[in-house]
Short mmCIF file of C-alpha atoms (C1' of nucleotides) in Angstrom, two decimals:
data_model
loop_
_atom_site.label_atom_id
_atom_site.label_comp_id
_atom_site.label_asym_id
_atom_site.label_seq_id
_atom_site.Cartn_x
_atom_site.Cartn_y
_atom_site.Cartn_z
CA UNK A 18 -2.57 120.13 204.94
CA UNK A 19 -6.01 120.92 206.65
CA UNK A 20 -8.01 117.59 206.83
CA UNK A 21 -10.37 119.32 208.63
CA UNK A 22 -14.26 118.17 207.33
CA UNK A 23 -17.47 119.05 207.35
CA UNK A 24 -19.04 117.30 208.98
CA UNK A 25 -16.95 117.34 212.01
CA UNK A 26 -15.93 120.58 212.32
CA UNK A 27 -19.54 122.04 210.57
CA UNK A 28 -20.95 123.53 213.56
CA UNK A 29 -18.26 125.85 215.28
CA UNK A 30 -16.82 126.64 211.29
CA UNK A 31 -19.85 127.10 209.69
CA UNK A 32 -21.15 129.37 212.48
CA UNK A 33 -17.77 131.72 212.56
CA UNK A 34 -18.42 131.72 208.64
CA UNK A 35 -21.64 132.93 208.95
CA UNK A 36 -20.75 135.25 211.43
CA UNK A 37 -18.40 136.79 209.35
CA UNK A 38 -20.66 136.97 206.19
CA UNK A 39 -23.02 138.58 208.48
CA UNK A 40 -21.07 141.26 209.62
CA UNK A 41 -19.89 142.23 206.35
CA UNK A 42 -23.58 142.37 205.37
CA UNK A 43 -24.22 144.49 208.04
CA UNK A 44 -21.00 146.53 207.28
CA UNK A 45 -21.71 147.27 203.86
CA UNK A 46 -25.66 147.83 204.36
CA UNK A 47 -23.61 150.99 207.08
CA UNK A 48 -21.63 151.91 203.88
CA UNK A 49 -24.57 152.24 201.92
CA UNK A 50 -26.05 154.43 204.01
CA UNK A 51 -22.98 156.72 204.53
CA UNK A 52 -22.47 157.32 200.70
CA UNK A 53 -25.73 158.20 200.42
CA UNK A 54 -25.59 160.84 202.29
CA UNK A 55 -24.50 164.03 200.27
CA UNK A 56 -22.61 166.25 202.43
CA UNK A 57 -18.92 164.78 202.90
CA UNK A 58 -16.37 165.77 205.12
CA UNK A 59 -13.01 164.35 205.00
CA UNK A 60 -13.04 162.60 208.69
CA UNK A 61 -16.43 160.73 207.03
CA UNK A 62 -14.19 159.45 203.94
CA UNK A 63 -12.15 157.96 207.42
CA UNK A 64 -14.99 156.64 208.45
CA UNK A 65 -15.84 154.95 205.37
CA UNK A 66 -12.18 153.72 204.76
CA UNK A 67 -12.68 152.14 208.17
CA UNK A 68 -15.79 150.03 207.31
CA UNK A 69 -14.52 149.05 203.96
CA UNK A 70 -11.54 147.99 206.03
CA UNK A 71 -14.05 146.07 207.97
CA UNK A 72 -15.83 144.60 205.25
CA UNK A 73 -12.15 143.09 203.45
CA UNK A 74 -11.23 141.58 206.64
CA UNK A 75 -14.80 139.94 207.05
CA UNK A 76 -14.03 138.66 203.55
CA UNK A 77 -10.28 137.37 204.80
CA UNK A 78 -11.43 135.52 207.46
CA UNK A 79 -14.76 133.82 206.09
CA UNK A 80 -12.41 132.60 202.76
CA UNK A 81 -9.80 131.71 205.30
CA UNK A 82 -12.35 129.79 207.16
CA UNK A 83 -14.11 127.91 203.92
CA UNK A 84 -10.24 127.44 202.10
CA UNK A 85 -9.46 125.46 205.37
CA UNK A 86 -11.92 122.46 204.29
CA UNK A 87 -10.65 119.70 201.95
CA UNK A 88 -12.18 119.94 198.75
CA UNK A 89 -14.26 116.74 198.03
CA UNK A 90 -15.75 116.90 201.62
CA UNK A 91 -17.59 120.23 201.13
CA UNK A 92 -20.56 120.67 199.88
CA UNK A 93 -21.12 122.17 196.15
CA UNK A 94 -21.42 125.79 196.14
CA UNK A 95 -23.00 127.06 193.49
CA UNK A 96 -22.74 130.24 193.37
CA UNK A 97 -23.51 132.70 190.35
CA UNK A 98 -20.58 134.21 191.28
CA UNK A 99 -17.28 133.11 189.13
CA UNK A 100 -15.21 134.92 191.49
CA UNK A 101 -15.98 132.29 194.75
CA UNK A 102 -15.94 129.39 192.36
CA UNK A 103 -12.48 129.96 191.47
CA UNK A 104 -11.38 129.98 195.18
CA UNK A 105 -12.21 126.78 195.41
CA UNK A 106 -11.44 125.24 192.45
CA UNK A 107 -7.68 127.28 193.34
CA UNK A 108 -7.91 125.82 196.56
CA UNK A 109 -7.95 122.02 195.11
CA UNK A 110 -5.38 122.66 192.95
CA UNK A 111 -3.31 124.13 195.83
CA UNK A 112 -4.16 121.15 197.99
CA UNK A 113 -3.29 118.39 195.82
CA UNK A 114 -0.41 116.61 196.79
CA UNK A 115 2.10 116.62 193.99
CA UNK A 116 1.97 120.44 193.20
CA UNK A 117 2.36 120.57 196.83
CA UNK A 118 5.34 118.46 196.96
CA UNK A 119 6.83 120.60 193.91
CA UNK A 120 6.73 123.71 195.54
CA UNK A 121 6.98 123.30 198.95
CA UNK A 122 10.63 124.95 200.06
CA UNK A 123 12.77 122.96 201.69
CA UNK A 124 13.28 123.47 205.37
CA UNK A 125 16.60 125.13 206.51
CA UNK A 126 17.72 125.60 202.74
CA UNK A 127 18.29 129.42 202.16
CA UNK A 128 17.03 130.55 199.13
CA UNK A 129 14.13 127.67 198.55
CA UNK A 130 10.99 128.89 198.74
CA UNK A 131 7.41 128.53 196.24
CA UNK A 132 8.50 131.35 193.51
CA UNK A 133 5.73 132.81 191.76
CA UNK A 134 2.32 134.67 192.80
CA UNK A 135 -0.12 132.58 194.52
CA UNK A 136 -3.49 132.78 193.59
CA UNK A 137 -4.54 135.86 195.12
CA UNK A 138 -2.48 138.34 193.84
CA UNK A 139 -2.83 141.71 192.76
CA UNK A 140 -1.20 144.89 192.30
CA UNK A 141 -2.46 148.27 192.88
CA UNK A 142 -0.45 152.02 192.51
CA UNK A 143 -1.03 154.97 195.29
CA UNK A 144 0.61 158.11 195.69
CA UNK A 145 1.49 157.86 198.95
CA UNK A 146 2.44 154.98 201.46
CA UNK A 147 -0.40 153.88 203.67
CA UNK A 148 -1.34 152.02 205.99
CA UNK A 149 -3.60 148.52 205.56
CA UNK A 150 -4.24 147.59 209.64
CA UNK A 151 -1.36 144.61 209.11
CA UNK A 152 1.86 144.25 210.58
CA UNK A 153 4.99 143.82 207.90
CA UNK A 154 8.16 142.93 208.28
CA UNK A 155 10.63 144.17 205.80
CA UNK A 156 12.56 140.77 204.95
CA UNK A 157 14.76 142.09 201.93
CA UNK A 158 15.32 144.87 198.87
CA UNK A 159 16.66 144.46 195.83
CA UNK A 160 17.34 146.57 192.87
CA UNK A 161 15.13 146.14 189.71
CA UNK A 162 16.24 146.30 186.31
CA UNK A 163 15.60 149.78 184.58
CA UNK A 164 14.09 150.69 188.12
CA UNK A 165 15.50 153.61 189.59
CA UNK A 166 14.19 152.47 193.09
CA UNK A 167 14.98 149.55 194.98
CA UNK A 168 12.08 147.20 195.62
CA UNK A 169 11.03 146.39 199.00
CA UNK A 170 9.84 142.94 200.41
CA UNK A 171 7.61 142.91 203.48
CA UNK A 172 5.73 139.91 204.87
CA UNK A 173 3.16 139.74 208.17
CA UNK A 174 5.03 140.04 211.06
CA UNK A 175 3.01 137.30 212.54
CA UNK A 176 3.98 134.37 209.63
CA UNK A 177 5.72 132.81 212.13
CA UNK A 178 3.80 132.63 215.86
CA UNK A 179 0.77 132.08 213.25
CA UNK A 180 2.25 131.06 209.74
CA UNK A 181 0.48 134.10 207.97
CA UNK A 182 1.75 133.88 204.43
CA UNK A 183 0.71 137.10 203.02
CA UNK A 184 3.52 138.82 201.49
CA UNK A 185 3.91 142.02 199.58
CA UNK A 186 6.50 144.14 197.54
CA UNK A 187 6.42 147.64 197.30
CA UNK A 188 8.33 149.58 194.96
CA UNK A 189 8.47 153.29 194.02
CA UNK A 190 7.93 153.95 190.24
CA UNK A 191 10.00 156.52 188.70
CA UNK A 192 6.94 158.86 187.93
CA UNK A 193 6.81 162.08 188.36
CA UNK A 194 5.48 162.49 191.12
CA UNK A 195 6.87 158.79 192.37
CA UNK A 196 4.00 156.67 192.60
CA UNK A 197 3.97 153.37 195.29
CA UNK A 198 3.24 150.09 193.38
CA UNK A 199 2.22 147.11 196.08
CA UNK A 200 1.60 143.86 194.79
CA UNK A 201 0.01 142.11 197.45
CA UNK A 202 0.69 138.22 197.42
CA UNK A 203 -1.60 135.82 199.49
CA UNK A 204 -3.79 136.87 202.23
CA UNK A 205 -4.44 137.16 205.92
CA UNK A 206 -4.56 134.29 208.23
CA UNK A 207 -3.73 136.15 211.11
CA UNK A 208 -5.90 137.43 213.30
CA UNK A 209 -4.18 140.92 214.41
CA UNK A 210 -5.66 143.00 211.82
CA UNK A 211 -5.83 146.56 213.63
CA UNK A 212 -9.02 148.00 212.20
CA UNK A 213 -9.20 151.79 211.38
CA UNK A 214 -5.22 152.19 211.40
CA UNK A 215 -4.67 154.28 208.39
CA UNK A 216 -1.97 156.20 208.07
CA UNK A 217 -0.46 158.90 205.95
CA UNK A 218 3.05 158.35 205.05
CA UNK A 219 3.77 160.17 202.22
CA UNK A 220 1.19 163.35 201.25
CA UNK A 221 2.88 165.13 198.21
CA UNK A 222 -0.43 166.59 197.84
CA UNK A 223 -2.94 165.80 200.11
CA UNK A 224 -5.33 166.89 197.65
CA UNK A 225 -4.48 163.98 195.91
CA UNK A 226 -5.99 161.18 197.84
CA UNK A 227 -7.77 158.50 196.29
CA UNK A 228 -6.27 154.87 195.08
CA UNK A 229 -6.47 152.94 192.03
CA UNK A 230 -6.18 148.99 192.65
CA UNK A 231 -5.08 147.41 189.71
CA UNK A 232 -5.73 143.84 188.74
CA UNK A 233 -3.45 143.19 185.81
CA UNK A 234 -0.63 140.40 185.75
CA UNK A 235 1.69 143.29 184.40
CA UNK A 236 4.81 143.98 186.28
CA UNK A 237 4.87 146.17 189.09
CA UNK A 238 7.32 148.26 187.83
CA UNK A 239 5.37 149.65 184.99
CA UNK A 240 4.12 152.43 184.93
CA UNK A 241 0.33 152.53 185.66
CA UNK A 242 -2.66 155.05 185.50
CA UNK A 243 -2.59 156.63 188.88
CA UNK A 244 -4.76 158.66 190.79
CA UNK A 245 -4.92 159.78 194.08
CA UNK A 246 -5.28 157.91 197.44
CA UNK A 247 -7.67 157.67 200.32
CA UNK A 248 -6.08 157.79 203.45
CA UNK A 249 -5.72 159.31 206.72
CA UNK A 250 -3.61 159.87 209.78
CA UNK A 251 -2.61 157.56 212.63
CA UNK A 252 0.82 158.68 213.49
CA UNK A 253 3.51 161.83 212.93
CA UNK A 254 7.17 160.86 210.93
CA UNK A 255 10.05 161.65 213.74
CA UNK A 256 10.70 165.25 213.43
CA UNK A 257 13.84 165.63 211.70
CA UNK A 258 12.99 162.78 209.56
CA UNK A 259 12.38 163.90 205.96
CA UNK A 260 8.83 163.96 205.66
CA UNK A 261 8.60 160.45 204.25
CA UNK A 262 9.53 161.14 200.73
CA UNK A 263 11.63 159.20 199.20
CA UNK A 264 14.40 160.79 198.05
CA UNK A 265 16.80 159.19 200.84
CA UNK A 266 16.33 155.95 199.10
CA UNK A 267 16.82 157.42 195.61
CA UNK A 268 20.26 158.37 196.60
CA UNK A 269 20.65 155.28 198.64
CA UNK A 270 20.37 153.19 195.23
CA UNK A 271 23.78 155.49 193.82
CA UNK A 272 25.62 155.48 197.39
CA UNK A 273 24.95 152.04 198.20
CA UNK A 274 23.39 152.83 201.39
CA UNK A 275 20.12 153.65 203.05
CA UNK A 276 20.14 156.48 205.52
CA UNK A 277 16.11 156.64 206.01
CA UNK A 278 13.56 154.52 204.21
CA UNK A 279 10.36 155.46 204.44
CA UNK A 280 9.40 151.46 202.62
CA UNK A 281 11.11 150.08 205.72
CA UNK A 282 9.09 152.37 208.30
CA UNK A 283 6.04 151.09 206.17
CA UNK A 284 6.65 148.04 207.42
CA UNK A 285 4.27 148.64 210.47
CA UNK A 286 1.70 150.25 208.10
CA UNK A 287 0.94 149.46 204.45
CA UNK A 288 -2.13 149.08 202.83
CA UNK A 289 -3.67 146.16 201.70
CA UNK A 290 -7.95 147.11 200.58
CA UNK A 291 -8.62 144.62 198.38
CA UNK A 292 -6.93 141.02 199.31
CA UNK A 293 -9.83 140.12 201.03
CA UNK A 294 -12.46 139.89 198.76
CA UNK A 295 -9.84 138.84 195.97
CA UNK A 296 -8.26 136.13 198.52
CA UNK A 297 -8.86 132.87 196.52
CA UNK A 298 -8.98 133.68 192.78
CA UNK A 299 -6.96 134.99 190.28
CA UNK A 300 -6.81 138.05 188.66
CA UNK A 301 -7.89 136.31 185.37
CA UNK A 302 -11.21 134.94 187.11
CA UNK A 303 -12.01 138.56 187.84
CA UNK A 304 -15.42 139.38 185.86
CA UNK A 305 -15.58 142.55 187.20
CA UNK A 306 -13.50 145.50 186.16
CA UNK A 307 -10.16 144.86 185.96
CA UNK A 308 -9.45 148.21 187.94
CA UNK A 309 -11.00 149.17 190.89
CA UNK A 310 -11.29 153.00 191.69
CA UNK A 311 -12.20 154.39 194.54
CA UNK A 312 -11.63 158.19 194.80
CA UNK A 313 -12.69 160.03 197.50
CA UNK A 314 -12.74 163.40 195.58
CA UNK A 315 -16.37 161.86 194.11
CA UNK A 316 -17.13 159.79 196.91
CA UNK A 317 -17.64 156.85 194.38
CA UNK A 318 -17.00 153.75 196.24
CA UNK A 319 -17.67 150.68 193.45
CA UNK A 320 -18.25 148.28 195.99
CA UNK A 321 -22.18 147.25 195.17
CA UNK A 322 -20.76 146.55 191.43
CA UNK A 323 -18.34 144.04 193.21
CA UNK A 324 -20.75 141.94 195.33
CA UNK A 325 -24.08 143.08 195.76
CA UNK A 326 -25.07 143.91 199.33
CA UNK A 327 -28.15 140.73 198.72
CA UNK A 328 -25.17 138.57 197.98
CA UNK A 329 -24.53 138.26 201.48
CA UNK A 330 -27.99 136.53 201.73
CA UNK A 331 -27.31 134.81 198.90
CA UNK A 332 -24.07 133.25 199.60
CA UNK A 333 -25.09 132.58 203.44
CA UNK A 334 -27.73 130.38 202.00
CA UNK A 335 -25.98 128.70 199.26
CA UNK A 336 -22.80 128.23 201.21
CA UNK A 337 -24.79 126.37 203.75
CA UNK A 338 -28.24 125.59 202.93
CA UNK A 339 -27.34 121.91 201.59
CA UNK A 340 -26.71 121.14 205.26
CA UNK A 341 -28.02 123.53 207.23
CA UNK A 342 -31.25 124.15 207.52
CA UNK A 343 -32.69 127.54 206.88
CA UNK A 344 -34.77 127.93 210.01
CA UNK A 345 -31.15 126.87 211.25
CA UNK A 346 -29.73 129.36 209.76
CA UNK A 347 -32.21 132.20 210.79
CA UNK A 348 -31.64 131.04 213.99
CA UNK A 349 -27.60 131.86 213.81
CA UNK A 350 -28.30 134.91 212.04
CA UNK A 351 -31.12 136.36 214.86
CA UNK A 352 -28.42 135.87 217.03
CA UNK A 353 -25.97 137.49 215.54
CA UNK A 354 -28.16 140.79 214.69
"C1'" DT B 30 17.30 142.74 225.38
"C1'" DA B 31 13.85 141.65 222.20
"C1'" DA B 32 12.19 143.04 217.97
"C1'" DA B 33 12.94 145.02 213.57
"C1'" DT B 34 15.89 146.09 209.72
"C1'" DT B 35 19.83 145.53 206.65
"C1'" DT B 36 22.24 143.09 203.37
"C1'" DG B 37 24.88 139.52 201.08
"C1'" DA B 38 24.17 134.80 199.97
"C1'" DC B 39 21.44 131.48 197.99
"C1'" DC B 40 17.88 129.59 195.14
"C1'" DT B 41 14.47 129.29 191.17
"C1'" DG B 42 12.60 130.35 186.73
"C1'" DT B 43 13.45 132.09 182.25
"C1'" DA C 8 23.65 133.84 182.82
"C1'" DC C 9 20.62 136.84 184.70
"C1'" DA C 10 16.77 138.81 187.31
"C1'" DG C 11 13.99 138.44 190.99
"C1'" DG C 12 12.42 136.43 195.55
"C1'" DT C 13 13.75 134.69 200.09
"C1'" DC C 14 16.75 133.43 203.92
"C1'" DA C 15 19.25 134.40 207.88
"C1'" DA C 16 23.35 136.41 210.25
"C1'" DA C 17 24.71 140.85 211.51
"C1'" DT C 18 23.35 145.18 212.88
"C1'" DT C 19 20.31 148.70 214.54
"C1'" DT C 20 16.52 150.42 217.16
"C1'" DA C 21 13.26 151.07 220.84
#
DNA sequence: TAAATTTGACCTGT
DNA sequence: ACAGGTCAAATTTA
């Protein structure tokens, strides 16, 4: 457990905190500016998935950093904002000791591990398989009941040199078209995100391209509004591979075997847009919209009815003013501009 | 040869 | 008992 306090680790924490809360300020007052311009092109829509890519990791990393004090030694934050509250009060309840000892796995036991969704899950549905800027590693499949297609298990690739917990399961509905559900479980600790990585893996119509994240505790295997997903391309599939559709895997669940998975090649790009800012709470705390849409056909990113771009302010100076002073705090923040 | 994936075993919660 | 999530040895890939 992280017995780290504030007062002794303040400065360098607090700083990196407000560094990061700063450049997501900055990052979102460059969105705003971008969707307010008219004229779209698709390479802009990259553009903007970048920054918004930008903006969730500065969220990862500054929850990452406050998370990794002990409750009772920070200082109140009273935010209006449910959503932050929640982390923390999560946090405590995920620090105390007995619910620790009750789900920590056992070391060296196969099989033992902390069942269940940790507190910042969530689940969204795309039509294609993208990529999120982490590194996965595929770590099992299994076959779901009255699912036609095996789900897939990834985690970070860097859990162990770092002990990144993030997890995620991805599993193909049996829509028409197939539709991806991910359920993203914890978030980022690691510190490889690859920024502006997006990928296309799967384009049944690249018309089709926006994403609908979905905040419900339903399963991931039902089936769920859809609509098309923002993406765009990094890399090309081998050349006799088959385009990254899935029908390989659909006859891999009747033959017993998997020739090609497209799930498995995901496992160096998947998409994860929204852990960040929901890293900390749970879905229930949510007092926004229980589905976020973003679709790039309208340009009609939701973001400013998340977290207002004056939140940043806000939260720098609540999160800190009770022991740091504001002509401090200016002072960090002049340096950072 | 190291890293990634596959896959059956194992474990937990219902 | 069953379904789902994870582990880890075996296998594949780059």
């Amino acid at each position: 457990m992280e017995s780290s306090s504030w007062p002794g680790t303040l400065s360098c924490k607090r700083l990196k905190a407000i560094q990061e809360l700063t450049r997501g300020q900055q990052l979102t007052n460059k969105l705003r500016e971008m969707l307010g311009q008219q004229e779209k092109i698709e390479s802009d829509l990259m553009l903007v998935d970048g920054v918004v890519a930008e903006i969730l990791g500065m969220f990862d990393n500054t929850l990452s950093i406050l998370n990794s004090y002990t409750f009772n030694e920070k200082p109140h934050i009273q935010t209006h904002d449910m959503r932050f509250q929640s982390s923390v009060d999560d946090q405590q309840s995920h620090d105390s000791g007995e619910s620790e000892k009750s789900v920590r796995p056992v070391k060296n036991k196969r099989g033992c591990y902390k069942r269940g969704r940790t507190s910042s899950t969530f689940t969204k549905v795309t039509s294609t398989l993208i990529d999120d800027g982490y590194a996965w590693r595929k770590y099992g499949q299994k076959p779901i009941l009255n699912a036609k297609y095996q789900r897939n298990y990834f985690r970070c690739t860097h859990k162990g040199e770092q002990g990144c917990q993030a997890t995620k399961q991805v599993q193909k509905t049996d829509d028409e078209p197939p539709k991806y559900v991910t359920t993203y479980n914890g978030h980022h600790t690691c510190k490889n995100l690859q920024t502006a990585s997006h990928i296309i893996l799967d384009t049944p119509n690249n018309r089709d391209n926006s994403f609908l994240l979905n905040f419900e505790t339903s399963t991931p295997t039902e089936n769920k509004p859809t609509s098309p997903c923002l993406i765009s391309m990094k890399q090309t599939p081998k050349e006799d591979l088959p385009s990254l559709c899935l029908e390989n895997e659909q006859a891999s669940s009747s033959n017993n075997h998997t020739p090609w998975d497209p799930l498995t090649k995901l496992s160096q790009v998947s998409f994860e847009p929204m852990s960040m800012i929901l890293s900390g709470f749970d879905h229930e705390d949510m007092i926004f919209s229980e589905v976020f849409s973003s679709t790039c056909s309208t340009n009609c990113y939701k973001i400013d009815d998340m977290i207002g771009i004056n939140d940043f302010g806000e939260l720098l100076y609540e999160c800190f003013s009770p022991t740091f002073s504001k002509k401090e705090e200016e002072l960090v923040i002049g340096h950072l501009m």
